[in-house]
Amino acid sequence: MPSVKEAVKVDNKQKAKSSGGSAGGAGHSKEFLVQLYKDMILYRRFEERVHVAYTTRRKFAGFCHLHIGQEAVAAGVQHALRPTDYVIGAYRSHTQAIAKGITPNEVMAELFGKVGGCVRGKGGSMHMFSKEKRFLGGHGIVGGQVPLAAGVGFAIKYRGEQDVCVCYLGDAATNQGQFFEALNMAATWKLPVLFIIENNRYGMGTDIHRTTSIDHLWKRALAFDMAHSQVDGLNVLNIVDAVRSTCDAIRKDNHPHLMEIMTYRYRGHSVSDPGAYRTKEEVAEYQAKDPMNMHGKFLVASKLATEADLAKWDEEAKKIAEEAENFADQSPPPGEDEIWKDVYAD
Amino acid sequence: MPSVKEAVKVDNKQKAKSSGGSAGGAGHSKEFLVQLYKDMILYRRFEERVHVAYTTRRKFAGFCHLHIGQEAVAAGVQHALRPTDYVIGAYRSHTQAIAKGITPNEVMAELFGKVGGCVRGKGGSMHMFSKEKRFLGGHGIVGGQVPLAAGVGFAIKYRGEQDVCVCYLGDAATNQGQFFEALNMAATWKLPVLFIIENNRYGMGTDIHRTTSIDHLWKRALAFDMAHSQVDGLNVLNIVDAVRSTCDAIRKDNHPHLMEIMTYRYRGHSVSDPGAYRTKEEVAEYQAKDPMNMHGKFLVASKLATEADLAKWDEEAKKIAEEAENFADQSPPPGEDEIWKDVYAD
Amino acid sequence: MSTVTMTFREALNRAMCEEMERDQTVFLMGEEVAQYDGAYKVSKGMLAKFGSKRVVDSPISENGFAGLGVGAAMVGLRPIIEMMTWNFGIQAFDQIINHAAKMLYMSAGQFQVPIVFRGPNGAAHMLAAQHSQTVEAFLTHVPGLKVISVATPADGYGLLKSAIRDNNPVIFLESEMMYANKGEVPADETLIPIGVGDIKRPGNHVTVIAWNKMLHRALEAANALAAEGIECEVIDPRTLQPLDEPMIFESVRKTNRCVIVDEANHFASVSAHISDRIHKECFDDLDAPVVRVSGEYVPMPYAENLEDRVTPGVDRIIAGIREVLY
Amino acid sequence: MSTVTMTFREALNRAMCEEMERDQTVFLMGEEVAQYDGAYKVSKGMLAKFGSKRVVDSPISENGFAGLGVGAAMVGLRPIIEMMTWNFGIQAFDQIINHAAKMLYMSAGQFQVPIVFRGPNGAAHMLAAQHSQTVEAFLTHVPGLKVISVATPADGYGLLKSAIRDNNPVIFLESEMMYANKGEVPADETLIPIGVGDIKRPGNHVTVIAWNKMLHRALEAANALAAEGIECEVIDPRTLQPLDEPMIFESVRKTNRCVIVDEANHFASVSAHISDRIHKECFDDLDAPVVRVSGEYVPMPYAENLEDRVTPGVDRIIAGIREVLY
Ligand SMILES: Cc1ncc(C[n+]2csc(CCOP(=O)(O)OP(=O)(O)O)c2C)c(N)n1
Ligand SMILES: Cc1ncc(C[n+]2csc(CCOP(=O)(O)OP(=O)(O)O)c2C)c(N)n1
Ligand SMILES: [Mg+2]
Ligand SMILES: [Mg+2]
């Protein structure tokens, strides 16, 4: 079982091992372990479909940031949360939205700028929301969602509720002033927020180590004596276990936590990025230890699934993605009256 | 001799001892040790005169932030620098300006909004500048001067010069986003900047421990693996020695440093602050170990000065402050044409 | 309607206290608002009354706590965020402009952001360039925000209450120079609707539009001119966004002449906008082009004599009025 | 004068390269400007040419690196700071507004801040509310800043060079949608002075003022109307601050009618200011009130059909022109 390193216990040398493979699985039901795989493959196939819809079929334009390679984070984190927990993210959030319960149909229709989208075509790729599901966006300003998450944590505590607010951010967002300001407030006021850095090693084309002086991003927490940890994100069960025990601690002790999940994206920063800043070998190296594939192998090795099961689930995922595209295709564009709606609330 | 704790060597338990008194003095000439005292008493008397000019004689208005109690920082730091080093500060900077070579006359006239002021009455208490003396202000936005200092460090390095930029900031400024952004850039690009937190324990009426989660502000440096130290600011020689050795290290190894100097202000945040957020006893406790008085006692005890010398220097300081007020009184207000000057450079 | 005399700061304090008593989701956050009773004592006594959960001293992290407020508002609280002065509010423009103002729209109506950002705006006295700015030109330009700027204790009271109850982000602009001003405020609870201007002085010869502390200078100018038989109609829009255009146009159609007094500099300012709207909608009614009396286009100098000349003074307002009365 | 055909991004790149060759104190900093050749490839090849000391990839710390630039400029360097887009420049407003713009004044002329903040401004295509904003209304309202907004490769080239040589903070507004546009640019080194507008199309019936990508829509509208015998004089101010008022007034005094096209929403915008100035200075020359064709007063929606309707389209510009030609 992976252990969550807490503030004081953290150790410089104790780096996340990017071994790949699913660590253990102890304590998880077969159903649960299978569901994790199904989720990951759905996210993968969904994003692949999005990619083709954007590039080949030109169904929409603008920025389109895919989560391919990082699905284990969306799947693993979500399964560790309660339905009433809040999730807020940045602009690479299609899969986070689906994980939180927005349907693939609604996400795809949103991408296509259609009225069937989760925000009726007004937000697009970077701005998915669902009040009902407690998915608070989808934000386009790097770091901008971090103070918002502190505010959600503030409200949870204000009302004496037991929820946690999970805030996703990228590695490069840890260079933003408001990230620090938010962490300071969360630590000072002991707000129930789990800040998750999805460290995919790059902010656009820039290796994170070229824009900061530290080796590990959890060190940001040291400036606030904040609990923190580093998690191997190539192992989906690591993520589930780490997030679960961390959220338990947050609920129990009422304090925030900064978690650095080591992950990797296979595609460009956005669909239009050729990715010249890294080698094909580097990408291939990570793909060789793909968390979804590793988890599939683990299921087969543990006799929890057969190769045929995996193939079937893959087909099911493709089907859902296809249906989402059909739904999005058939959904009409928003009416012109939408332009002047929602500028002000009554 | 006080030792400068470097990044890795820093130790939680090794707190600054607020023992008061001048540590050692070894390696310093009599002339130098006396000059330190003369500087401190000048800053004290100057600020006292400013206070009376503001309150009793109503010579000017606006914000007026006095440095009384913290003079050892301005004096100690300045004596550790080379003339070509740059200094930039916030709005509590009358003494810093004088330390860097702007005359008391010019500072007082600036306070009075007169044309004889260092910026001809256009800047006032918060905005003293001297290009010639490399005093880069005098800034009113909390934290705003910190990125500017990084820029000065960038320029020094760009030109391959050997100067250091000293950036003063208050304890509460360490909660500002741009402080973190600037530290990150300085650490990443190894800029020759000495960031000095004058930790006087309060941001206006707020105890710094109510707005951050850490016990020591040097911990901010941990987020960037930046060299850092804590210095007992009640001992002026501590400050001189720490800044000198730190600047040596900065020049030699080309890296920034975050120094927390523990100090205390005796007067209100600004002249209009009644100071109800702290007890009279607390203020008295600090005044009992006043760095200037302690240094005076040290001089007398070391037979470097007599009580009569101290009294004489006190009189001299009062005289300079009085003359500054006379100068300011006699200086005319700026002409109306100044309004439209300096909006744009040619 | 019976009234009580109170200072501006008391009126604002009363508005916040009443709303916080009425609605548990309302809280106040800002630098020095709690233990210090507010840098300008607007929140005096509120910590004692409501406790530290609801009256919260923030770190000096304007963008951070503005954003915290927006996040809290998204999930059901109603924050009042005090900017010690609006000069520091500029630090929070990302959260105000990119987040607060756009959330409802981006979420297609799902996430309302009922939040008030309030604090003093404009020059006070000898605070120089970084501490003497007005922000209404910036923030009225941002769809999704409402902008209120008040000149009297009564308006401050009634409009702050409406702002707190409004389901949108509201920018509420006060002034250090007016906090000690006294005025009559309704004794009973009273709300003033957002978006409704107020004729502070009726007149037939020229319409003078002014808000916040400029209103008082405009009234002074109007009084001075009344001695010569010139009757100014002085309109206080009170809300700049949305603007009470019908009231303004009706007055201009009556007087055929208009002067706008704006503490801000003239470039791309609120007065520029009002002027354009009047020229457009009342073109044939105007006997003279609208004249704007604005702050000089310079950073604010420190020296008193210079500062006095930069903001629109009564003399310049009188000159402006005379200019349209040719 | 012989010319070469180049894209907008090439023209801007050339301007920067020439100035960096000419003056060792000029450097470029911004997100992705070096190894990635710029998010929009404006700085393509510059890292290879000038090295990592002078072409610097920054962290995503807009306020921080804007401020770093200001500090470097205070002590003798001439930074070019790229904002990946101006939406993110809002993060840097504190450093731009409170520091860059005011430093010369606060220091009574001692510290010049020769710095260029440049990047694309305004809506691109389907980027929604947080990525489609214009900033000229905000930044022209700040004394101490110069604001340039360019529409053609030649103007981009000549004005960026002047901006880099200027001793003041200059805001330089480009557009993602125009980077691939081609145009004729002088083969020899050429500077265009700041503050001088350009008549992009002469005409006698109506003055149309437009800048940045709106210029091209205005020209399209003018061409369409020319078929009906309506001759528009299309003015590109190029510099918004300082504004070439003499050119504008002269044209309006000739045509007696004016339309201003502004991508920004109408409230307290640059077009509001220009409209006011024209009404004031050309009141008796105007046969109709100035009409403004502005972006809708809404956050930008994502869907293409909605976005197209929000920014001023050729159809709306034509309607605006017809409106003043009654
Ligand atoms: C304040 C701000 N600056 C710049 C950008 C442009 N931008 C969008 S994403 C991005 C890189 C962010 O990288 P990271 O935080 O690591 O997240 P990732 O894309 O890797 O998920 C940049 C620079 C932005 N959206 N917001
Ligand atoms: C961005 C910003 N926010 C708020 C203020 C108002 N303000 C001025 S000084 C101050 C307290 C700063 O305390 P600290 O940094 O500890 O410095 P000290 O006054 O103790 O020297 C505050 C809140 C400001 N000037 N700038
Ligand atoms: Mg990343
Ligand atoms: Mg302090």
mmCIF file of N, CA, C and O in Angstrom, chain B residues 111-178:
data_model
loop_
_atom_site.group_PDB
_atom_site.id
_atom_site.type_symbol
_atom_site.label_atom_id
_atom_site.label_comp_id
_atom_site.label_asym_id
_atom_site.label_seq_id
_atom_site.Cartn_x
_atom_site.Cartn_y
_atom_site.Cartn_z
ATOM 1 N N LEU B 111 8.871 65.122 2.337
ATOM 2 C CA LEU B 111 7.713 64.899 3.209
ATOM 3 C C LEU B 111 6.797 66.120 3.229
ATOM 4 O O LEU B 111 5.577 66.013 3.261
ATOM 5 N N PHE B 112 7.414 67.284 3.201
ATOM 6 C CA PHE B 112 6.637 68.526 3.260
ATOM 7 C C PHE B 112 6.021 68.875 1.889
ATOM 8 O O PHE B 112 5.310 69.858 1.769
ATOM 9 N N GLY B 113 6.330 68.055 0.895
ATOM 10 C CA GLY B 113 5.789 68.319 -0.437
ATOM 11 C C GLY B 113 6.401 69.550 -1.073
ATOM 12 O O GLY B 113 5.733 70.322 -1.752
ATOM 13 N N LYS B 114 7.715 69.699 -0.878
ATOM 14 C CA LYS B 114 8.400 70.887 -1.360
ATOM 15 C C LYS B 114 9.331 70.558 -2.522
ATOM 16 O O LYS B 114 9.771 69.408 -2.698
ATOM 17 N N VAL B 115 9.669 71.584 -3.235
ATOM 18 C CA VAL B 115 10.481 71.397 -4.442
ATOM 19 C C VAL B 115 11.906 70.964 -4.102
ATOM 20 O O VAL B 115 12.587 70.352 -4.926
ATOM 21 N N GLY B 116 12.334 71.222 -2.882
ATOM 22 C CA GLY B 116 13.661 70.773 -2.451
ATOM 23 C C GLY B 116 13.700 69.304 -2.094
ATOM 24 O O GLY B 116 14.752 68.761 -1.755
ATOM 25 N N GLY B 117 12.581 68.622 -2.154
ATOM 26 C CA GLY B 117 12.538 67.196 -1.851
ATOM 27 C C GLY B 117 13.248 66.370 -2.910
ATOM 28 O O GLY B 117 13.469 66.841 -4.029
ATOM 29 N N CYS B 118 13.599 65.158 -2.537
ATOM 30 C CA CYS B 118 14.392 64.332 -3.465
ATOM 31 C C CYS B 118 13.630 64.027 -4.747
ATOM 32 O O CYS B 118 14.235 63.689 -5.762
ATOM 33 N N VAL B 119 12.313 64.117 -4.723
ATOM 34 C CA VAL B 119 11.555 64.006 -5.964
ATOM 35 C C VAL B 119 10.611 65.207 -6.124
ATOM 36 O O VAL B 119 9.486 65.089 -6.612
ATOM 37 N N ARG B 120 11.118 66.360 -5.688
ATOM 38 C CA ARG B 120 10.466 67.655 -5.910
ATOM 39 C C ARG B 120 9.015 67.710 -5.436
ATOM 40 O O ARG B 120 8.164 68.374 -6.032
ATOM 41 N N GLY B 121 8.716 66.948 -4.379
ATOM 42 C CA GLY B 121 7.364 67.005 -3.830
ATOM 43 C C GLY B 121 6.352 66.176 -4.579
ATOM 44 O O GLY B 121 5.170 66.213 -4.277
ATOM 45 N N LYS B 122 6.809 65.372 -5.524
ATOM 46 C CA LYS B 122 5.856 64.581 -6.307
ATOM 47 C C LYS B 122 5.600 63.200 -5.719
ATOM 48 O O LYS B 122 4.627 62.545 -6.066
ATOM 49 N N GLY B 123 6.510 62.756 -4.841
ATOM 50 C CA GLY B 123 6.376 61.393 -4.328
ATOM 51 C C GLY B 123 5.916 61.316 -2.881
ATOM 52 O O GLY B 123 5.099 60.488 -2.524
ATOM 53 N N GLY B 124 6.510 62.159 -2.056
ATOM 54 C CA GLY B 124 6.127 62.166 -0.646
ATOM 55 C C GLY B 124 6.716 61.029 0.162
ATOM 56 O O GLY B 124 7.647 60.356 -0.289
ATOM 57 N N SER B 125 6.123 60.822 1.311
ATOM 58 C CA SER B 125 6.660 59.878 2.293
ATOM 59 C C SER B 125 6.937 58.495 1.724
ATOM 60 O O SER B 125 7.921 57.858 2.074
ATOM 61 N N MET B 126 6.074 58.024 0.847
ATOM 62 C CA MET B 126 6.202 56.645 0.371
ATOM 63 C C MET B 126 7.084 56.477 -0.854
ATOM 64 O O MET B 126 7.381 55.353 -1.240
ATOM 65 N N HIS B 127 7.466 57.611 -1.463
ATOM 66 C CA HIS B 127 8.163 57.487 -2.749
ATOM 67 C C HIS B 127 9.401 58.356 -2.823
ATOM 68 O O HIS B 127 9.423 59.373 -3.505
ATOM 69 N N MET B 128 10.419 57.938 -2.093
ATOM 70 C CA MET B 128 11.718 58.609 -2.167
ATOM 71 C C MET B 128 12.561 57.869 -3.214
ATOM 72 O O MET B 128 12.544 56.640 -3.255
ATOM 73 N N PHE B 129 13.293 58.605 -4.012
ATOM 74 C CA PHE B 129 14.139 57.979 -5.033
ATOM 75 C C PHE B 129 15.435 58.776 -5.182
ATOM 76 O O PHE B 129 15.443 59.992 -4.998
ATOM 77 N N SER B 130 16.512 58.078 -5.529
ATOM 78 C CA SER B 130 17.701 58.765 -6.016
ATOM 79 C C SER B 130 18.435 57.870 -6.999
ATOM 80 O O SER B 130 18.978 56.837 -6.641
ATOM 81 N N LYS B 131 18.417 58.289 -8.227
ATOM 82 C CA LYS B 131 19.100 57.508 -9.251
ATOM 83 C C LYS B 131 20.595 57.508 -8.975
ATOM 84 O O LYS B 131 21.253 56.467 -9.040
ATOM 85 N N GLU B 132 21.112 58.677 -8.629
ATOM 86 C CA GLU B 132 22.545 58.819 -8.375
ATOM 87 C C GLU B 132 22.998 57.883 -7.250
ATOM 88 O O GLU B 132 24.040 57.236 -7.347
ATOM 89 N N LYS B 133 22.211 57.817 -6.186
ATOM 90 C CA LYS B 133 22.595 56.996 -5.034
ATOM 91 C C LYS B 133 22.147 55.553 -5.171
ATOM 92 O O LYS B 133 22.352 54.745 -4.264
ATOM 93 N N ARG B 134 21.488 55.247 -6.258
ATOM 94 C CA ARG B 134 20.970 53.893 -6.487
ATOM 95 C C ARG B 134 19.937 53.487 -5.435
ATOM 96 O O ARG B 134 19.895 52.325 -5.017
ATOM 97 N N PHE B 135 19.160 54.448 -5.044
ATOM 98 C CA PHE B 135 18.028 54.138 -4.170
ATOM 99 C C PHE B 135 16.772 54.138 -5.043
ATOM 100 O O PHE B 135 16.337 55.174 -5.548
ATOM 101 N N LEU B 136 16.200 52.964 -5.215
ATOM 102 C CA LEU B 136 15.181 52.778 -6.250
ATOM 103 C C LEU B 136 13.750 52.884 -5.701
ATOM 104 O O LEU B 136 12.825 52.296 -6.235
ATOM 105 N N GLY B 137 13.580 53.638 -4.617
ATOM 106 C CA GLY B 137 12.239 53.835 -4.033
ATOM 107 C C GLY B 137 12.051 52.906 -2.875
ATOM 108 O O GLY B 137 12.676 51.887 -2.857
ATOM 109 N N GLY B 138 11.194 53.290 -2.045
ATOM 110 C CA GLY B 138 10.018 54.059 -1.913
ATOM 111 C C GLY B 138 8.845 53.553 -2.738
ATOM 112 O O GLY B 138 8.493 54.248 -3.673
ATOM 113 N N HIS B 139 8.168 52.408 -2.307
ATOM 114 C CA HIS B 139 7.012 51.925 -3.060
ATOM 115 C C HIS B 139 5.846 51.654 -2.134
ATOM 116 O O HIS B 139 6.032 51.163 -1.021
ATOM 117 N N GLY B 140 4.648 51.941 -2.624
ATOM 118 C CA GLY B 140 3.487 51.920 -1.753
ATOM 119 C C GLY B 140 2.610 50.686 -1.837
ATOM 120 O O GLY B 140 1.730 50.511 -1.005
ATOM 121 N N ILE B 141 2.851 49.863 -2.832
ATOM 122 C CA ILE B 141 2.035 48.657 -2.970
ATOM 123 C C ILE B 141 2.764 47.529 -2.251
ATOM 124 O O ILE B 141 3.878 47.161 -2.645
ATOM 125 N N VAL B 142 2.146 46.982 -1.229
ATOM 126 C CA VAL B 142 2.820 45.944 -0.441
ATOM 127 C C VAL B 142 3.250 44.798 -1.368
ATOM 128 O O VAL B 142 2.427 44.223 -2.076
ATOM 129 N N GLY B 143 4.530 44.504 -1.375
ATOM 130 C CA GLY B 143 5.060 43.424 -2.208
ATOM 131 C C GLY B 143 5.463 43.861 -3.604
ATOM 132 O O GLY B 143 6.202 43.153 -4.290
ATOM 133 N N GLY B 144 5.002 45.006 -4.034
ATOM 134 C CA GLY B 144 5.245 45.447 -5.404
ATOM 135 C C GLY B 144 6.708 45.652 -5.750
ATOM 136 O O GLY B 144 7.126 45.491 -6.896
ATOM 137 N N GLN B 145 7.505 45.999 -4.734
ATOM 138 C CA GLN B 145 8.917 46.257 -4.998
ATOM 139 C C GLN B 145 9.724 44.969 -5.192
ATOM 140 O O GLN B 145 10.853 45.020 -5.673
ATOM 141 N N VAL B 146 9.158 43.839 -4.844
ATOM 142 C CA VAL B 146 9.950 42.608 -4.858
ATOM 143 C C VAL B 146 10.274 42.137 -6.285
ATOM 144 O O VAL B 146 11.440 41.859 -6.585
ATOM 145 N N PRO B 147 9.300 42.094 -7.186
ATOM 146 C CA PRO B 147 9.672 41.801 -8.577
ATOM 147 C C PRO B 147 10.612 42.855 -9.165
ATOM 148 O O PRO B 147 11.492 42.522 -9.971
ATOM 149 N N LEU B 148 10.435 44.101 -8.768
ATOM 150 C CA LEU B 148 11.352 45.142 -9.277
ATOM 151 C C LEU B 148 12.780 44.797 -8.893
ATOM 152 O O LEU B 148 13.704 44.911 -9.709
ATOM 153 N N ALA B 149 12.956 44.341 -7.655
ATOM 154 C CA ALA B 149 14.296 43.968 -7.196
ATOM 155 C C ALA B 149 14.850 42.802 -8.010
ATOM 156 O O ALA B 149 16.039 42.773 -8.358
ATOM 157 N N ALA B 150 13.979 41.849 -8.326
ATOM 158 C CA ALA B 150 14.429 40.739 -9.169
ATOM 159 C C ALA B 150 14.909 41.280 -10.511
ATOM 160 O O ALA B 150 15.895 40.794 -11.077
ATOM 161 N N GLY B 151 14.225 42.290 -11.003
ATOM 162 C CA GLY B 151 14.620 42.904 -12.274
ATOM 163 C C GLY B 151 15.961 43.595 -12.197
ATOM 164 O O GLY B 151 16.771 43.535 -13.131
ATOM 165 N N VAL B 152 16.205 44.231 -11.077
ATOM 166 C CA VAL B 152 17.507 44.879 -10.898
ATOM 167 C C VAL B 152 18.592 43.790 -10.844
ATOM 168 O O VAL B 152 19.635 43.913 -11.487
ATOM 169 N N GLY B 153 18.293 42.719 -10.122
ATOM 170 C CA GLY B 153 19.232 41.596 -10.096
ATOM 171 C C GLY B 153 19.469 41.020 -11.485
ATOM 172 O O GLY B 153 20.601 40.700 -11.860
ATOM 173 N N PHE B 154 18.399 40.935 -12.242
ATOM 174 C CA PHE B 154 18.509 40.439 -13.619
ATOM 175 C C PHE B 154 19.448 41.326 -14.428
ATOM 176 O O PHE B 154 20.319 40.839 -15.169
ATOM 177 N N ALA B 155 19.291 42.633 -14.267
ATOM 178 C CA ALA B 155 20.129 43.576 -15.021
ATOM 179 C C ALA B 155 21.590 43.484 -14.593
ATOM 180 O O ALA B 155 22.510 43.544 -15.416
ATOM 181 N N ILE B 156 21.814 43.340 -13.299
ATOM 182 C CA ILE B 156 23.188 43.207 -12.794
ATOM 183 C C ILE B 156 23.852 41.997 -13.440
ATOM 184 O O ILE B 156 24.963 42.058 -13.963
ATOM 185 N N LYS B 157 23.129 40.899 -13.426
ATOM 186 C CA LYS B 157 23.679 39.665 -13.990
ATOM 187 C C LYS B 157 23.844 39.783 -15.510
ATOM 188 O O LYS B 157 24.837 39.338 -16.074
ATOM 189 N N TYR B 158 22.869 40.393 -16.144
ATOM 190 C CA TYR B 158 22.874 40.571 -17.606
ATOM 191 C C TYR B 158 24.135 41.307 -18.040
ATOM 192 O O TYR B 158 24.765 40.980 -19.033
ATOM 193 N N ARG B 159 24.491 42.309 -17.236
ATOM 194 C CA ARG B 159 25.675 43.108 -17.583
ATOM 195 C C ARG B 159 26.944 42.549 -16.982
ATOM 196 O O ARG B 159 28.022 43.120 -17.160
ATOM 197 N N GLY B 160 26.809 41.489 -16.215
ATOM 198 C CA GLY B 160 28.005 40.875 -15.629
ATOM 199 C C GLY B 160 28.647 41.732 -14.557
ATOM 200 O O GLY B 160 29.868 41.691 -14.358
ATOM 201 N N GLU B 161 27.837 42.516 -13.834
ATOM 202 C CA GLU B 161 28.387 43.350 -12.782
ATOM 203 C C GLU B 161 28.427 42.593 -11.458
ATOM 204 O O GLU B 161 27.879 41.499 -11.341
ATOM 205 N N GLN B 162 29.057 43.222 -10.483
ATOM 206 C CA GLN B 162 29.267 42.540 -9.207
ATOM 207 C C GLN B 162 28.378 43.083 -8.092
ATOM 208 O O GLN B 162 28.569 42.758 -6.923
ATOM 209 N N ASP B 163 27.411 43.906 -8.460
ATOM 210 C CA ASP B 163 26.585 44.520 -7.431
ATOM 211 C C ASP B 163 25.545 43.555 -6.894
ATOM 212 O O ASP B 163 25.252 42.517 -7.480
ATOM 213 N N VAL B 164 24.994 43.955 -5.772
ATOM 214 C CA VAL B 164 23.875 43.235 -5.172
ATOM 215 C C VAL B 164 22.707 44.208 -5.095
ATOM 216 O O VAL B 164 22.914 45.407 -4.908
ATOM 217 N N CYS B 165 21.517 43.700 -5.266
ATOM 218 C CA CYS B 165 20.333 44.522 -5.019
ATOM 219 C C CYS B 165 19.715 44.074 -3.706
ATOM 220 O O CYS B 165 19.351 42.908 -3.545
ATOM 221 N N VAL B 166 19.613 45.001 -2.779
ATOM 222 C CA VAL B 166 18.955 44.711 -1.504
ATOM 223 C C VAL B 166 17.496 45.143 -1.609
ATOM 224 O O VAL B 166 17.207 46.267 -2.021
ATOM 225 N N CYS B 167 16.617 44.232 -1.273
ATOM 226 C CA CYS B 167 15.179 44.528 -1.323
ATOM 227 C C CYS B 167 14.586 44.373 0.058
ATOM 228 O O CYS B 167 14.531 43.281 0.611
ATOM 229 N N TYR B 168 14.139 45.469 0.626
ATOM 230 C CA TYR B 168 13.462 45.435 1.914
ATOM 231 C C TYR B 168 11.980 45.125 1.718
ATOM 232 O O TYR B 168 11.358 45.626 0.779
ATOM 233 N N LEU B 169 11.445 44.351 2.613
ATOM 234 C CA LEU B 169 9.995 44.169 2.630
ATOM 235 C C LEU B 169 9.564 43.888 4.058
ATOM 236 O O LEU B 169 10.379 43.487 4.891
ATOM 237 N N GLY B 170 8.280 44.087 4.322
ATOM 238 C CA GLY B 170 7.763 43.818 5.653
ATOM 239 C C GLY B 170 7.363 42.371 5.816
ATOM 240 O O GLY B 170 7.264 41.618 4.835
ATOM 241 N N ASP B 171 7.135 41.968 7.042
ATOM 242 C CA ASP B 171 6.695 40.595 7.296
ATOM 243 C C ASP B 171 5.402 40.275 6.561
ATOM 244 O O ASP B 171 5.248 39.197 5.970
ATOM 245 N N ALA B 172 4.463 41.214 6.585
ATOM 246 C CA ALA B 172 3.163 40.920 5.980
ATOM 247 C C ALA B 172 3.232 40.876 4.455
ATOM 248 O O ALA B 172 2.347 40.314 3.808
ATOM 249 N N ALA B 173 4.284 41.449 3.884
ATOM 250 C CA ALA B 173 4.448 41.396 2.433
ATOM 251 C C ALA B 173 4.760 39.985 1.955
ATOM 252 O O ALA B 173 4.643 39.686 0.763
ATOM 253 N N THR B 174 5.144 39.123 2.873
ATOM 254 C CA THR B 174 5.441 37.738 2.479
ATOM 255 C C THR B 174 4.163 36.935 2.231
ATOM 256 O O THR B 174 4.242 35.747 1.952
ATOM 257 N N ASN B 175 3.011 37.584 2.337
ATOM 258 C CA ASN B 175 1.756 36.924 1.969
ATOM 259 C C ASN B 175 1.293 37.306 0.565
ATOM 260 O O ASN B 175 0.241 36.858 0.122
ATOM 261 N N GLN B 176 2.072 38.132 -0.100
ATOM 262 C CA GLN B 176 1.695 38.642 -1.414
ATOM 263 C C GLN B 176 2.174 37.720 -2.528
ATOM 264 O O GLN B 176 3.341 37.341 -2.565
ATOM 265 N N GLY B 177 1.307 37.447 -3.473
ATOM 266 C CA GLY B 177 1.654 36.572 -4.582
ATOM 267 C C GLY B 177 2.912 36.964 -5.314
ATOM 268 O O GLY B 177 3.751 36.110 -5.648
ATOM 269 N N GLN B 178 3.083 38.242 -5.561
ATOM 270 C CA GLN B 178 4.248 38.624 -6.359
ATOM 271 C C GLN B 178 5.557 38.489 -5.598
ATOM 272 O O GLN B 178 6.622 38.401 -6.221
#
